[in-house]
XYZ file of C-alpha atoms in Angstrom:
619
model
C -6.628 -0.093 -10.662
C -7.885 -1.793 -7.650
C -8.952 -0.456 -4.353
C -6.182 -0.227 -2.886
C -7.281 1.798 0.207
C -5.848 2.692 3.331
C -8.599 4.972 3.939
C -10.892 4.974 7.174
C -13.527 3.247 5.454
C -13.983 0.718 8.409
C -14.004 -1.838 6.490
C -12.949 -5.381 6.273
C -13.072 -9.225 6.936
C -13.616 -11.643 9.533
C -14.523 -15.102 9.981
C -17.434 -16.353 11.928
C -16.419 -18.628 14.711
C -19.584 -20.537 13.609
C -18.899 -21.104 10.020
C -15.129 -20.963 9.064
C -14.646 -20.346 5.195
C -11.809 -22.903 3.091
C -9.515 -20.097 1.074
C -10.144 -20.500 -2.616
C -6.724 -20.078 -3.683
C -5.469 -21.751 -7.215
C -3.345 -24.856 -6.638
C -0.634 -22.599 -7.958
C 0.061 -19.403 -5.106
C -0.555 -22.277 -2.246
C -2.352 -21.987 0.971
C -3.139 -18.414 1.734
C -3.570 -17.092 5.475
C -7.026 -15.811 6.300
C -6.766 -13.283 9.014
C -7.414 -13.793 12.435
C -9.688 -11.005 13.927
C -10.148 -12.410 17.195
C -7.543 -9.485 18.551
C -10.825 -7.279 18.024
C -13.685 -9.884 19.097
C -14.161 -13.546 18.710
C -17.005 -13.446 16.434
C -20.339 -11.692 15.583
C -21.992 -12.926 18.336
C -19.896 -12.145 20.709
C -20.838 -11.062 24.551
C -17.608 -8.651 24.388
C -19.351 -6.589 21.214
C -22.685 -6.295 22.912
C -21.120 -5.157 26.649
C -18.402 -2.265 24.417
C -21.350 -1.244 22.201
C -23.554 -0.422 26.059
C -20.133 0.784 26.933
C -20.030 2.816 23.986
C -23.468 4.382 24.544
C -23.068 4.983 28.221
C -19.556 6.933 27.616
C -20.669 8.726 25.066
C -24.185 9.929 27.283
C -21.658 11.230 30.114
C -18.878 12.483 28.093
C -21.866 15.025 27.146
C -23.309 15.684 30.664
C -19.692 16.362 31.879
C -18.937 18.972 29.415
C -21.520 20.101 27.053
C -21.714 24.027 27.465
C -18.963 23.971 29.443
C -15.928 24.183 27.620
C -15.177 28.228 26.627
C -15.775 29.026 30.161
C -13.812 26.411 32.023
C -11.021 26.601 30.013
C -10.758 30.480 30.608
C -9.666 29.068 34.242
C -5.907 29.154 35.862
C -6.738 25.565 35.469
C -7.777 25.366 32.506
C -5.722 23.472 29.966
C -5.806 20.764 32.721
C -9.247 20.029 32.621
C -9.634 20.452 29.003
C -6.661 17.474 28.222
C -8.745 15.547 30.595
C -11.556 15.995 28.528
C -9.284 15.508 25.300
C -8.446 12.167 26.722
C -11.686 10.774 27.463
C -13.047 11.681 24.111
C -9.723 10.159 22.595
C -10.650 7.124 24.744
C -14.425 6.751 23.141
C -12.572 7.214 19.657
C -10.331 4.227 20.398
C -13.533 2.309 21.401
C -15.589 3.339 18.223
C -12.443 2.403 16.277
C -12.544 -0.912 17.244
C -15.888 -1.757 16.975
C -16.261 -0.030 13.890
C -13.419 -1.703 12.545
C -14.462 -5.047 13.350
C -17.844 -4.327 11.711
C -16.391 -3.165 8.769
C -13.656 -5.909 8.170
C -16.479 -8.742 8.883
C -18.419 -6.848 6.395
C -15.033 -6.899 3.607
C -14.691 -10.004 4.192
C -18.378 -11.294 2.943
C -20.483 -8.427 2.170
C -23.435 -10.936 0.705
C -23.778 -12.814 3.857
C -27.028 -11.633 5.306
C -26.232 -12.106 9.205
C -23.079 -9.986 8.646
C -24.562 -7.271 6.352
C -27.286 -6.917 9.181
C -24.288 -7.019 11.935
C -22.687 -4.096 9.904
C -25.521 -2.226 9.438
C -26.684 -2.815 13.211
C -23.011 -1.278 14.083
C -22.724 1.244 11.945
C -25.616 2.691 13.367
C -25.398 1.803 17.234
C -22.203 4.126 16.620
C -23.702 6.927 14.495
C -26.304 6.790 17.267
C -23.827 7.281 20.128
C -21.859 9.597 18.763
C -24.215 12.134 18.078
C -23.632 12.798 21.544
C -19.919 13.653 20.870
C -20.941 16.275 18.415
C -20.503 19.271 20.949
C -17.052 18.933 21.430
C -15.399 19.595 18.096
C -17.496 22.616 17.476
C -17.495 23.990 21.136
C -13.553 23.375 21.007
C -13.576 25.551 17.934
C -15.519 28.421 19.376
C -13.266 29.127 22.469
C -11.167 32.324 21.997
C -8.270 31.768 20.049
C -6.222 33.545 22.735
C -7.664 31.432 25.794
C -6.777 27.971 23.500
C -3.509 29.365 23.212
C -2.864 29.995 27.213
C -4.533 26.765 27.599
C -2.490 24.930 25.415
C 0.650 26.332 27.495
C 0.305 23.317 30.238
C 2.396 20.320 29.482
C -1.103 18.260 29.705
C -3.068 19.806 26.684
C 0.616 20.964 24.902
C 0.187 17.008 24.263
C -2.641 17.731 21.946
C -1.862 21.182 19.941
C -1.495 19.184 16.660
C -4.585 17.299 17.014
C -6.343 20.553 18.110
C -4.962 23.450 15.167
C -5.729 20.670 12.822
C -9.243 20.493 14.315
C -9.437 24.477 13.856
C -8.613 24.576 10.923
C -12.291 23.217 10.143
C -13.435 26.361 11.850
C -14.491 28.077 8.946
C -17.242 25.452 7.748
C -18.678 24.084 11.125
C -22.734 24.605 10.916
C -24.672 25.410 14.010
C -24.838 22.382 16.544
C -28.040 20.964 15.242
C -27.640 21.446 11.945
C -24.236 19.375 12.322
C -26.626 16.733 14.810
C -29.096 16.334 11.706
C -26.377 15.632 8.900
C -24.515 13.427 11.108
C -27.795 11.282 12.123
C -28.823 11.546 8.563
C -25.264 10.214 7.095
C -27.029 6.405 7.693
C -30.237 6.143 6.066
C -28.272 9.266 3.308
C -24.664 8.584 1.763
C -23.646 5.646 4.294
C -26.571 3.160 2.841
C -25.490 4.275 -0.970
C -21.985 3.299 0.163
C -23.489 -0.201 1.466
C -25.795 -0.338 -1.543
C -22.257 -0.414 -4.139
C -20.613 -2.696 -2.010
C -23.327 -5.001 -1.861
C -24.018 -4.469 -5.784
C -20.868 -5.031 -6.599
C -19.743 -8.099 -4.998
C -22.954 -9.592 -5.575
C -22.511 -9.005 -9.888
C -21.188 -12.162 -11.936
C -19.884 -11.991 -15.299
C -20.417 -15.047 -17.310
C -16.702 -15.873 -18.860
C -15.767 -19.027 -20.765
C -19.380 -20.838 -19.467
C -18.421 -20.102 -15.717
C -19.804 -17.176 -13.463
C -16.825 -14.901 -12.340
C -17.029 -12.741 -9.474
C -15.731 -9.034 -10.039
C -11.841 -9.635 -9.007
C -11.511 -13.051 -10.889
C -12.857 -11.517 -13.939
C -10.835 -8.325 -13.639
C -7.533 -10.319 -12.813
C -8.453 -12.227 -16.417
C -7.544 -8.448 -18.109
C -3.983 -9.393 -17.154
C -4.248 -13.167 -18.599
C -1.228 -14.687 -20.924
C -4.287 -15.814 -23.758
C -5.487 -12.708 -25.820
C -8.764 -14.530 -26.364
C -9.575 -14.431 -22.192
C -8.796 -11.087 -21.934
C -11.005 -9.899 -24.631
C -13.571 -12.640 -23.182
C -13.259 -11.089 -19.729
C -13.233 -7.142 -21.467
C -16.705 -8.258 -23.090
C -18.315 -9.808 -20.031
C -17.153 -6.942 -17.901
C -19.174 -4.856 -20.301
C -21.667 -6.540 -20.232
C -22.415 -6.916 -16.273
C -21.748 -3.273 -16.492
C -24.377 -2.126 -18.862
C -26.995 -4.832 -17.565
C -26.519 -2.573 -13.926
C -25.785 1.022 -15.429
C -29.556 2.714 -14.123
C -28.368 0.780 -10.534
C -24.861 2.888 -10.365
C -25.909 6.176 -12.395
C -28.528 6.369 -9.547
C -26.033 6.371 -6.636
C -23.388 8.183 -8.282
C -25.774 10.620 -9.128
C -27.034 10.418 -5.164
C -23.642 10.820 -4.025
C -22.747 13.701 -5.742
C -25.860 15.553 -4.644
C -25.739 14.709 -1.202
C -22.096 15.988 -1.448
C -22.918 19.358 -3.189
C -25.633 19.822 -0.811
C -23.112 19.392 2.230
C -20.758 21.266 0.589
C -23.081 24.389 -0.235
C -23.832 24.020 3.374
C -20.451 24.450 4.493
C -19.431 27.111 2.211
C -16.764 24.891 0.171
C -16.206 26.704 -3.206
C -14.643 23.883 -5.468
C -16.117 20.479 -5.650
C -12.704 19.401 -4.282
C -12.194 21.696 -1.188
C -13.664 19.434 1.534
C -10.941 16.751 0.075
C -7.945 18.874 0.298
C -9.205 19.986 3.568
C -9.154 16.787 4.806
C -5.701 15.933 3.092
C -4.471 19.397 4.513
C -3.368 20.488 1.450
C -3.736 23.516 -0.468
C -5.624 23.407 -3.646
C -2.797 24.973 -5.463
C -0.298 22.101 -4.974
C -3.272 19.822 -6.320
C -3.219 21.947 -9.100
C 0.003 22.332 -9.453
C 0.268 17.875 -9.517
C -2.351 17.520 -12.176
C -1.187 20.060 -14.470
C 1.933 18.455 -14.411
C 0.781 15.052 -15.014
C -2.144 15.791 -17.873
C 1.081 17.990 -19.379
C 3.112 14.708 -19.204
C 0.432 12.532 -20.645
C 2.172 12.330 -24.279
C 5.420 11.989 -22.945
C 4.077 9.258 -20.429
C 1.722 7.081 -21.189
C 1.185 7.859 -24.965
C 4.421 6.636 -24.999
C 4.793 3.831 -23.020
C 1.377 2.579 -24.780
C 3.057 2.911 -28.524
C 5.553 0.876 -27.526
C 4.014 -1.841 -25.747
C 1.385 -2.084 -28.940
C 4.657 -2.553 -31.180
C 5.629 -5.564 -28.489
C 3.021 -7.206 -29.343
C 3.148 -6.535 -33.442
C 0.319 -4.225 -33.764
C -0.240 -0.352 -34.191
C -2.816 -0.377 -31.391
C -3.959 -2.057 -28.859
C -7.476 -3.282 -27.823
C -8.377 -1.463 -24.089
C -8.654 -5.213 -22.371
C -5.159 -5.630 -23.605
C -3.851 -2.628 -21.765
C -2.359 -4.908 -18.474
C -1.242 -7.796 -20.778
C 1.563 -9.421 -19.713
C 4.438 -9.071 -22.244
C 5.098 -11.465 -24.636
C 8.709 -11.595 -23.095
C 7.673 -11.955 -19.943
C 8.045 -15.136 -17.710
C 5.283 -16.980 -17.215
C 4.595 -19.071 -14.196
C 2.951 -17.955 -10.724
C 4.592 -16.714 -7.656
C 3.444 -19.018 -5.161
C 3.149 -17.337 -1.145
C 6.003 -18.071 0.723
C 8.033 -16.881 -2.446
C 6.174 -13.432 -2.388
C 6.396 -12.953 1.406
C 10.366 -13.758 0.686
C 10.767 -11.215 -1.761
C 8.751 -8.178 0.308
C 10.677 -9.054 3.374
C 14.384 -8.991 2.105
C 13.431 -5.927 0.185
C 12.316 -4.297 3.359
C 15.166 -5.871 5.283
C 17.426 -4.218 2.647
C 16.551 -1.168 3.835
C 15.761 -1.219 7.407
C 15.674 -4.325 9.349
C 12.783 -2.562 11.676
C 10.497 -1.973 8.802
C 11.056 -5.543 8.026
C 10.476 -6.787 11.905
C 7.179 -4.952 11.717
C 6.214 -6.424 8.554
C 6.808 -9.715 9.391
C 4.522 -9.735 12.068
C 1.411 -9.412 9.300
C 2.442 -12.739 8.312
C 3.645 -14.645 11.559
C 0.403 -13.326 13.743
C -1.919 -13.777 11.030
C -3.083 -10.095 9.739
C -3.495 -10.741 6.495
C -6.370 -12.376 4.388
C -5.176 -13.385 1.414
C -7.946 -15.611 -0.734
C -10.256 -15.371 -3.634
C -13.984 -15.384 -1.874
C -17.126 -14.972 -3.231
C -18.144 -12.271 -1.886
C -15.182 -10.837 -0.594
C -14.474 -7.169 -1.309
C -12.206 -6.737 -4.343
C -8.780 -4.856 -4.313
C -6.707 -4.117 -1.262
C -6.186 -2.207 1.372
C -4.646 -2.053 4.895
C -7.077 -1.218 7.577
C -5.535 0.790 10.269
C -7.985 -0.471 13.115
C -7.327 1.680 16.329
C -3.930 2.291 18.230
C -5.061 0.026 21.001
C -5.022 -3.161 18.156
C -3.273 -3.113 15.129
C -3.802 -3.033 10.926
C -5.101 -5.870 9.130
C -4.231 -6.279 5.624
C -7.080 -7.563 2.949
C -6.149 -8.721 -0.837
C -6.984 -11.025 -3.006
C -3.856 -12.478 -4.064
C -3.875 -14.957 -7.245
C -0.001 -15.391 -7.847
C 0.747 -12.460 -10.411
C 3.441 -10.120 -10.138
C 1.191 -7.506 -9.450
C -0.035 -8.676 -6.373
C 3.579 -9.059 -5.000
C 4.443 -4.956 -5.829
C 0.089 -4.859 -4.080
C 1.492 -6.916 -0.823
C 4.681 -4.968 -1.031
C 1.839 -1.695 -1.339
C -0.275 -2.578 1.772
C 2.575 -3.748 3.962
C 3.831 -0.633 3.643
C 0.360 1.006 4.711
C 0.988 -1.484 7.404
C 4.082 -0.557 8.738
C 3.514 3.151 8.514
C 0.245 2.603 10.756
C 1.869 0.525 13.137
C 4.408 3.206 13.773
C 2.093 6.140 13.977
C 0.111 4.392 16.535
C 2.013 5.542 19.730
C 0.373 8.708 18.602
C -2.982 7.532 19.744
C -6.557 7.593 18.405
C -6.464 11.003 17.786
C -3.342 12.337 16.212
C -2.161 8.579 14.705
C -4.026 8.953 11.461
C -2.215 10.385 8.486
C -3.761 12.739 5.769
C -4.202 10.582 2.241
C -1.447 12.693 0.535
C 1.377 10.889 2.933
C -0.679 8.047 3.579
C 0.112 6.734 0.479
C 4.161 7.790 0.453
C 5.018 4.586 2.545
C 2.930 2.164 0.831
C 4.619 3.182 -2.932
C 8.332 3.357 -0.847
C 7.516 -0.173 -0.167
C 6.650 -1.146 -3.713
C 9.897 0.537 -5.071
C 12.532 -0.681 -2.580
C 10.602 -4.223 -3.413
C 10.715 -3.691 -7.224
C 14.311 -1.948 -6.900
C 15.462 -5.325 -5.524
C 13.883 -7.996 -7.773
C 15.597 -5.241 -10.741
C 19.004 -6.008 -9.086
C 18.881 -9.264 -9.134
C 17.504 -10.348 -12.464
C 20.781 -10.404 -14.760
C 17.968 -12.238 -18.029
C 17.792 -8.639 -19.997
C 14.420 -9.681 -21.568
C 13.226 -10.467 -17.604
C 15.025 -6.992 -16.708
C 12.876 -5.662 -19.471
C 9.839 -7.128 -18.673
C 10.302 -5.829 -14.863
C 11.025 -2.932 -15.861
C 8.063 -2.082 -18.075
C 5.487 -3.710 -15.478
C 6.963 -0.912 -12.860
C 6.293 1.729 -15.592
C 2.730 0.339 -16.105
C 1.664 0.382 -12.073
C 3.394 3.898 -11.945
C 1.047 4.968 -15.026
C -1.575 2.944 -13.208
C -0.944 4.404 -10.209
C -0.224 8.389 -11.561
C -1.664 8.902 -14.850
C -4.835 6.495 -14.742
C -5.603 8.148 -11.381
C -5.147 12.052 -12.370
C -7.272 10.886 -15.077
C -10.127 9.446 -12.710
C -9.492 12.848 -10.479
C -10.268 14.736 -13.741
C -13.603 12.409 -14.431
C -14.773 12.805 -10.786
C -14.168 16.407 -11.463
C -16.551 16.753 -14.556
C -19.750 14.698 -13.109
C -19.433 16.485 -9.663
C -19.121 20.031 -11.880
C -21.894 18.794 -14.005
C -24.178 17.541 -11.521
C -24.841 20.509 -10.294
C -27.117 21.516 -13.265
C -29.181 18.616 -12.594
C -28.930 14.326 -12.825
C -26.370 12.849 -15.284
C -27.604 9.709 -17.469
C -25.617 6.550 -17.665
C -24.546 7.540 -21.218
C -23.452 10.907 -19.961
C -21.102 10.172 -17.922
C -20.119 7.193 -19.940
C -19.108 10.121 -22.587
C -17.333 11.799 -19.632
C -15.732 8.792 -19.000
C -14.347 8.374 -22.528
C -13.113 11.722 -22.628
C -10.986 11.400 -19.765
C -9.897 8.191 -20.424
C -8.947 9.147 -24.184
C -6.581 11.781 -23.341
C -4.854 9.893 -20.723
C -4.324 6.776 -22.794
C -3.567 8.137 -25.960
C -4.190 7.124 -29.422
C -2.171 3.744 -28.820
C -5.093 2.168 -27.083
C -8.368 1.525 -28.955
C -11.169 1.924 -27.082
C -13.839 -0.461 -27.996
C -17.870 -0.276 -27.132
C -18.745 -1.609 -23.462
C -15.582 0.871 -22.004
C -18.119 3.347 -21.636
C -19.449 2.054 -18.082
C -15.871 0.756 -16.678
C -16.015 3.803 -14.335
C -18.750 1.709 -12.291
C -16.371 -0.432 -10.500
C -14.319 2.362 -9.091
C -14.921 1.873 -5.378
C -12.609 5.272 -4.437
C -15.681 7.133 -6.263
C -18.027 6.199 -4.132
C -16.428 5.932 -0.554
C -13.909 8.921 -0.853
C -14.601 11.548 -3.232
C -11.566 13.081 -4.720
C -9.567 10.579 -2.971
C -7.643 9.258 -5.956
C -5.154 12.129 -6.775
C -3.250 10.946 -3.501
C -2.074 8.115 -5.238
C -0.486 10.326 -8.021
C 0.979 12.985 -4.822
C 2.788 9.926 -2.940
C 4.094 8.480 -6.196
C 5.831 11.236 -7.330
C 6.582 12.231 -3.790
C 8.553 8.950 -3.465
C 10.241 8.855 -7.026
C 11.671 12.089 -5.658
C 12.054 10.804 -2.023
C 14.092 7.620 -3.315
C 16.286 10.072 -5.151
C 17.548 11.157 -2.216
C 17.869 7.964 -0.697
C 20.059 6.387 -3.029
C 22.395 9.769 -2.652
C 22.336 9.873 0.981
C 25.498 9.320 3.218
C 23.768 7.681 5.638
C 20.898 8.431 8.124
C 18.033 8.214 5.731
C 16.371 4.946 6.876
C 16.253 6.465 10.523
C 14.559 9.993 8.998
C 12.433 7.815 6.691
C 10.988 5.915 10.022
C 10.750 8.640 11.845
C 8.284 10.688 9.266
C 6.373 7.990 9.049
C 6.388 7.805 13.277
C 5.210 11.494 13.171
C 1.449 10.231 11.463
C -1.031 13.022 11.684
C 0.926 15.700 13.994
C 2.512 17.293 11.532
C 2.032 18.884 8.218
C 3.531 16.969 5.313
C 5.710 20.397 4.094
C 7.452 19.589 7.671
C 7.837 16.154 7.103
C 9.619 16.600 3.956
C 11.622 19.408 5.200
C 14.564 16.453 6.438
C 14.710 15.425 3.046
C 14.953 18.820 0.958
C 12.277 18.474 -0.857
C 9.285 21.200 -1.050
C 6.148 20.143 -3.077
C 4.906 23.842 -3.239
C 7.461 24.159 -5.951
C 6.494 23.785 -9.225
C 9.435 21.842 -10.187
C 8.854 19.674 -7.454
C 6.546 17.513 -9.972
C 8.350 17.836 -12.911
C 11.527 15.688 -10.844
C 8.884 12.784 -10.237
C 7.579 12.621 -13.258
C 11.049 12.761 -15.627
C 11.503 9.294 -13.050
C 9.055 7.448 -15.203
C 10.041 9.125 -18.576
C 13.686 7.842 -17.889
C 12.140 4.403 -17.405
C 10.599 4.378 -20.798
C 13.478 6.361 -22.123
C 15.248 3.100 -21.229
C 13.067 0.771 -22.227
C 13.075 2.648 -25.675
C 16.121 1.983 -25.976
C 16.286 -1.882 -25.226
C 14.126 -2.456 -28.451
């Protein structure tokens, strides 16, 4: 799967005012927008960066003379939670600031990560900001020290009341803050420690070609081949891919193997007992209901994609198929590539469909130019939708090349789109959403999307072929990824006893990836080191079960749409309104559904086994 990340990565694209780029697009999708981050700053080199990153530095030097040592005492005043929502709102103020530099930075970066005035503009930002905000450090952990019973009285004026979510989500972190300069030195430390590893991957990564056919493929071209008509390309592409891979395996055993150490070590610190704590933490969501999702799913495996697998080897005449066949297109299916406008057609009246708001909102990703579209060279592969900051707005980068995969991708990220444009109001603080809902409104979009193209195809080999391609993204998009949670699981477990060898956790790799896929896909040599392109890995440990939790979370979600009287859409927008101020078992509450129950699960899961159950029986 690609990245498809909505994460806060802060990262992305922009073009240089000084050298604009031509999209490569094939002849066949047509022109493809580039985005237009001039809404942030005009270019690199622009005065406006240079006077917000003194800005930045001089806000964040006073914020810290104003209030550092202050807070447990001042807010034990009659006037307390007044002058502590001041406070709230100046630091929210330096977050909105960050955010957009930050942002920008990181989008440039996404956008051509081999270009060496960018990669040093990055770098220069990225650290300007680490810099500054060491001196926003205090506040988080002083917050969490003041008497639970003061924060309480203090949080009983209208002013601060504003910020209780943002604040009992911020204690919740209590229990593994570090002493102040023990949290200075890891946060300093984060850019020359796990922050350059990140950069180091990215910059590996786009920079590897894989020699296919006599040409020299970037990473996405020669992935997208995988998914090519002609057998003979895809096993081309599957061999070069390997290749590349093992030519590079010493570069990305050595950060994986970093990463994972630098996160045990932080972890240890912390007190985190499972390798996957600091994750759910984050996600605010108990380790039980993570539990709970992958036992359900590696339980379903046989019934899933074991399945599924069988039956699209006996498509295509044989008992098994080769693992660069896995994304083939169908025999059945129709050929031909869906140019733009036709894609941005069919996302819109989907969305439309159901709420002509959503759709309004989504629109405005095409009409005001947030969305870069192209093949580059060194563009990051994959997808995502970059929230930005509340005072701008998201920007949307894929690489779109006409499949119908990247229509259900720009049906994904639009709705990543939508759901950050309506948390926004919430502001810099309380507008971002933990990954287990972030990723509930970008798979809502893909299914009302794919739930309309099913309705209108009447050609029952088409219907079939439509219909399978939704089962493979949702195995793609559950299975594959409880499978990669399980993998990340093993090498951080195993790292612990010491380094892991490109071989070793090739062998974990195969092990995983054996029991998800089932004995219906033959796993040929070179596989071994396809868990080097994983970019969720790397940047967000753990991150890839949230995929799996908003899947199922919607297959049961849309169950309850199509029953509903009425109403839904409005509930539906007004979850996704909430953004980080509430916890996701409230959110659901509206809808009657309760992912603490086991069942819970189960109910998304039989969604895809009817699917297959159906396409069984078409033959």
């Amino acid at each position: 799967m690609t990245s498809r990340s909505s994460s806060a990565l802060r990262k992305s694209t922009a073009q240089r005012k000084s050298s604009p780029r031509k999209p490569a697009a094939g002849p066949k999708a047509g022109k493809l927008p580039e985005w237009n981050l001039s809404d942030l700053y005009s270019g690199i080199d622009a005065p406006e960066v240079t006077a917000d990153l003194r800005r930045m530095d001089a806000e964040c030097v006073a914020f810290e003379t104003d209030y550092k040592g202050k807070l447990a005492e001042r807010t034990a005043t009659e006037d307390g939670g007044k002058w502590l929502a001041e406070a709230v709102r100046r630091y929210e103020a330096i977050d909105d600031l960050a955010g957009r530099l930050g942002s920008y930075a990181g989008l440039v970066h996404a956008g051509d990560s081999v270009d060496p005035a960018i990669s040093k503009f990055y770098g220069d930002v990225s650290e300007r900001l680490t810099n500054a905000s060491v001196h926003l450090l205090f506040f988080a952990l002083e917050l969490n020290r003041i008497d639970d019973t003061v924060i309480d009285r203090a949080m009983q004026t209208a002013e601060l009341a504003h910020y209780r979510p943002w604040i009992e989500d911020l204690r919740k972190d209590k229990p593994y803050q570090l002493e102040d300069r023990v949290e200075q030195l890891f946060h300093e430390k984060s850019q020359s420690g796990y922050a350059a590893w990140n950069r180091l991957f990215d910059q590996t990564i786009s920079g590897l070609r894989f020699r296919v056919g006599g040409k020299e493929l970037a990473i996405e071209p020669a992935l997208t081949l995988l998914q090519d008509r002609a057998g003979e390309k895809r096993k081309a592409a599957g061999q070069a891919l390997a290749k590349t891979f093992k030519a590079n395996e010493r570069t990305f055993a050595l950060i994986t193997n970093t990463l994972a150490k630098d996160k045990e070590i932080s972890d240890r610190w912390r007190g985190f007992q499972d390798v996957a704590d600091s994750r759910h933490l984050s996600n605010r969501v108990e380790r039980e209901v993570v539990d709970a999702l992958v036992g359900s799913v590696r339980a379903a495996y046989p019934k899933l994609s074991h399945r599924y697998y069988a039956l699209k080897a006996a498509w295509f005449k044989k008992k098994k198929l080769a693992h660069w066949d896995r994304n083939a297109p169908l025999p059945f299916a129709a050929n031909g590539t869906i140019a733009w406008p036709e894609a941005r057609n069919m996302v819109l009246t989907a969305y439309r469909g159901f709420s002509p708001e959503m759709a309004s909102i989504a629109e405005r990703f095409f009409t005001d130019r947030w969305i870069d579209a192209p093949v580059r060279p060194g563009k990051a592969p994959g997808a995502f939708s970059h929230p930005t900051t509340p005072s701008a707005h998201p920007y949307v980068l894929m690489n779109y090349q006409g499949k119908p995969r990247d229509v259900m991708t720009l049906a994904h990220e639009l709705g990543h789109g939508v759901h950050q444009v309506l948390a926004a109001k919430n502001g810099a603080l309380m507008a971002p959403t933990p990954l287990t809902l972030a990723e509930t409104a970008s798979v809502f979009g893909e299914m009302l999307t794919f739930k309309r193209l099913l309705a209108q195809t009447k050609n029952a080999k088409q219907r079939q072929a439509l219909l399978a391609g939704k089962v493979e993204d949702m195995i793609n998009t559950v299975v594959r990824q409880i499978a990669f949670y399980t993998f990340e699981r093993a090498v951080h477990t195993e790292r612990k006893n010491g380094e892991l060898t490109a071989e070793r956790i090739g062998e974990i790799w195969l092990g995983v990836q054996g029991e998800s896929l089932g004995p219906a896909i033959d796993i040929r040599p070179g596989y071994e080191n396809f868990w080097m392109y994983i970019p969720h890995f790397i940047h967000s440990p753990f991150y890839v079960y949230a995929y799996a939790f908003g899947d199922c979370l919607v297959n049961s979600l849309y169950a309850v749409y199509e029953n509903a009287q009425g109403g839904f859409a409005e509930r539906y927008l007004a979850m996704l309104s909430a953004g980080g101020t509430k916890h996701y078992s409230e959110l659901l509450k509206p809808f009657g559904l309760d992912a603490k129950d086991p069942k819970f699960w189960d109910g998304g899961l039989s969604v895809i086994a009817g699917m297959i159950d159906e396409l069984e029986a078409m033959g």
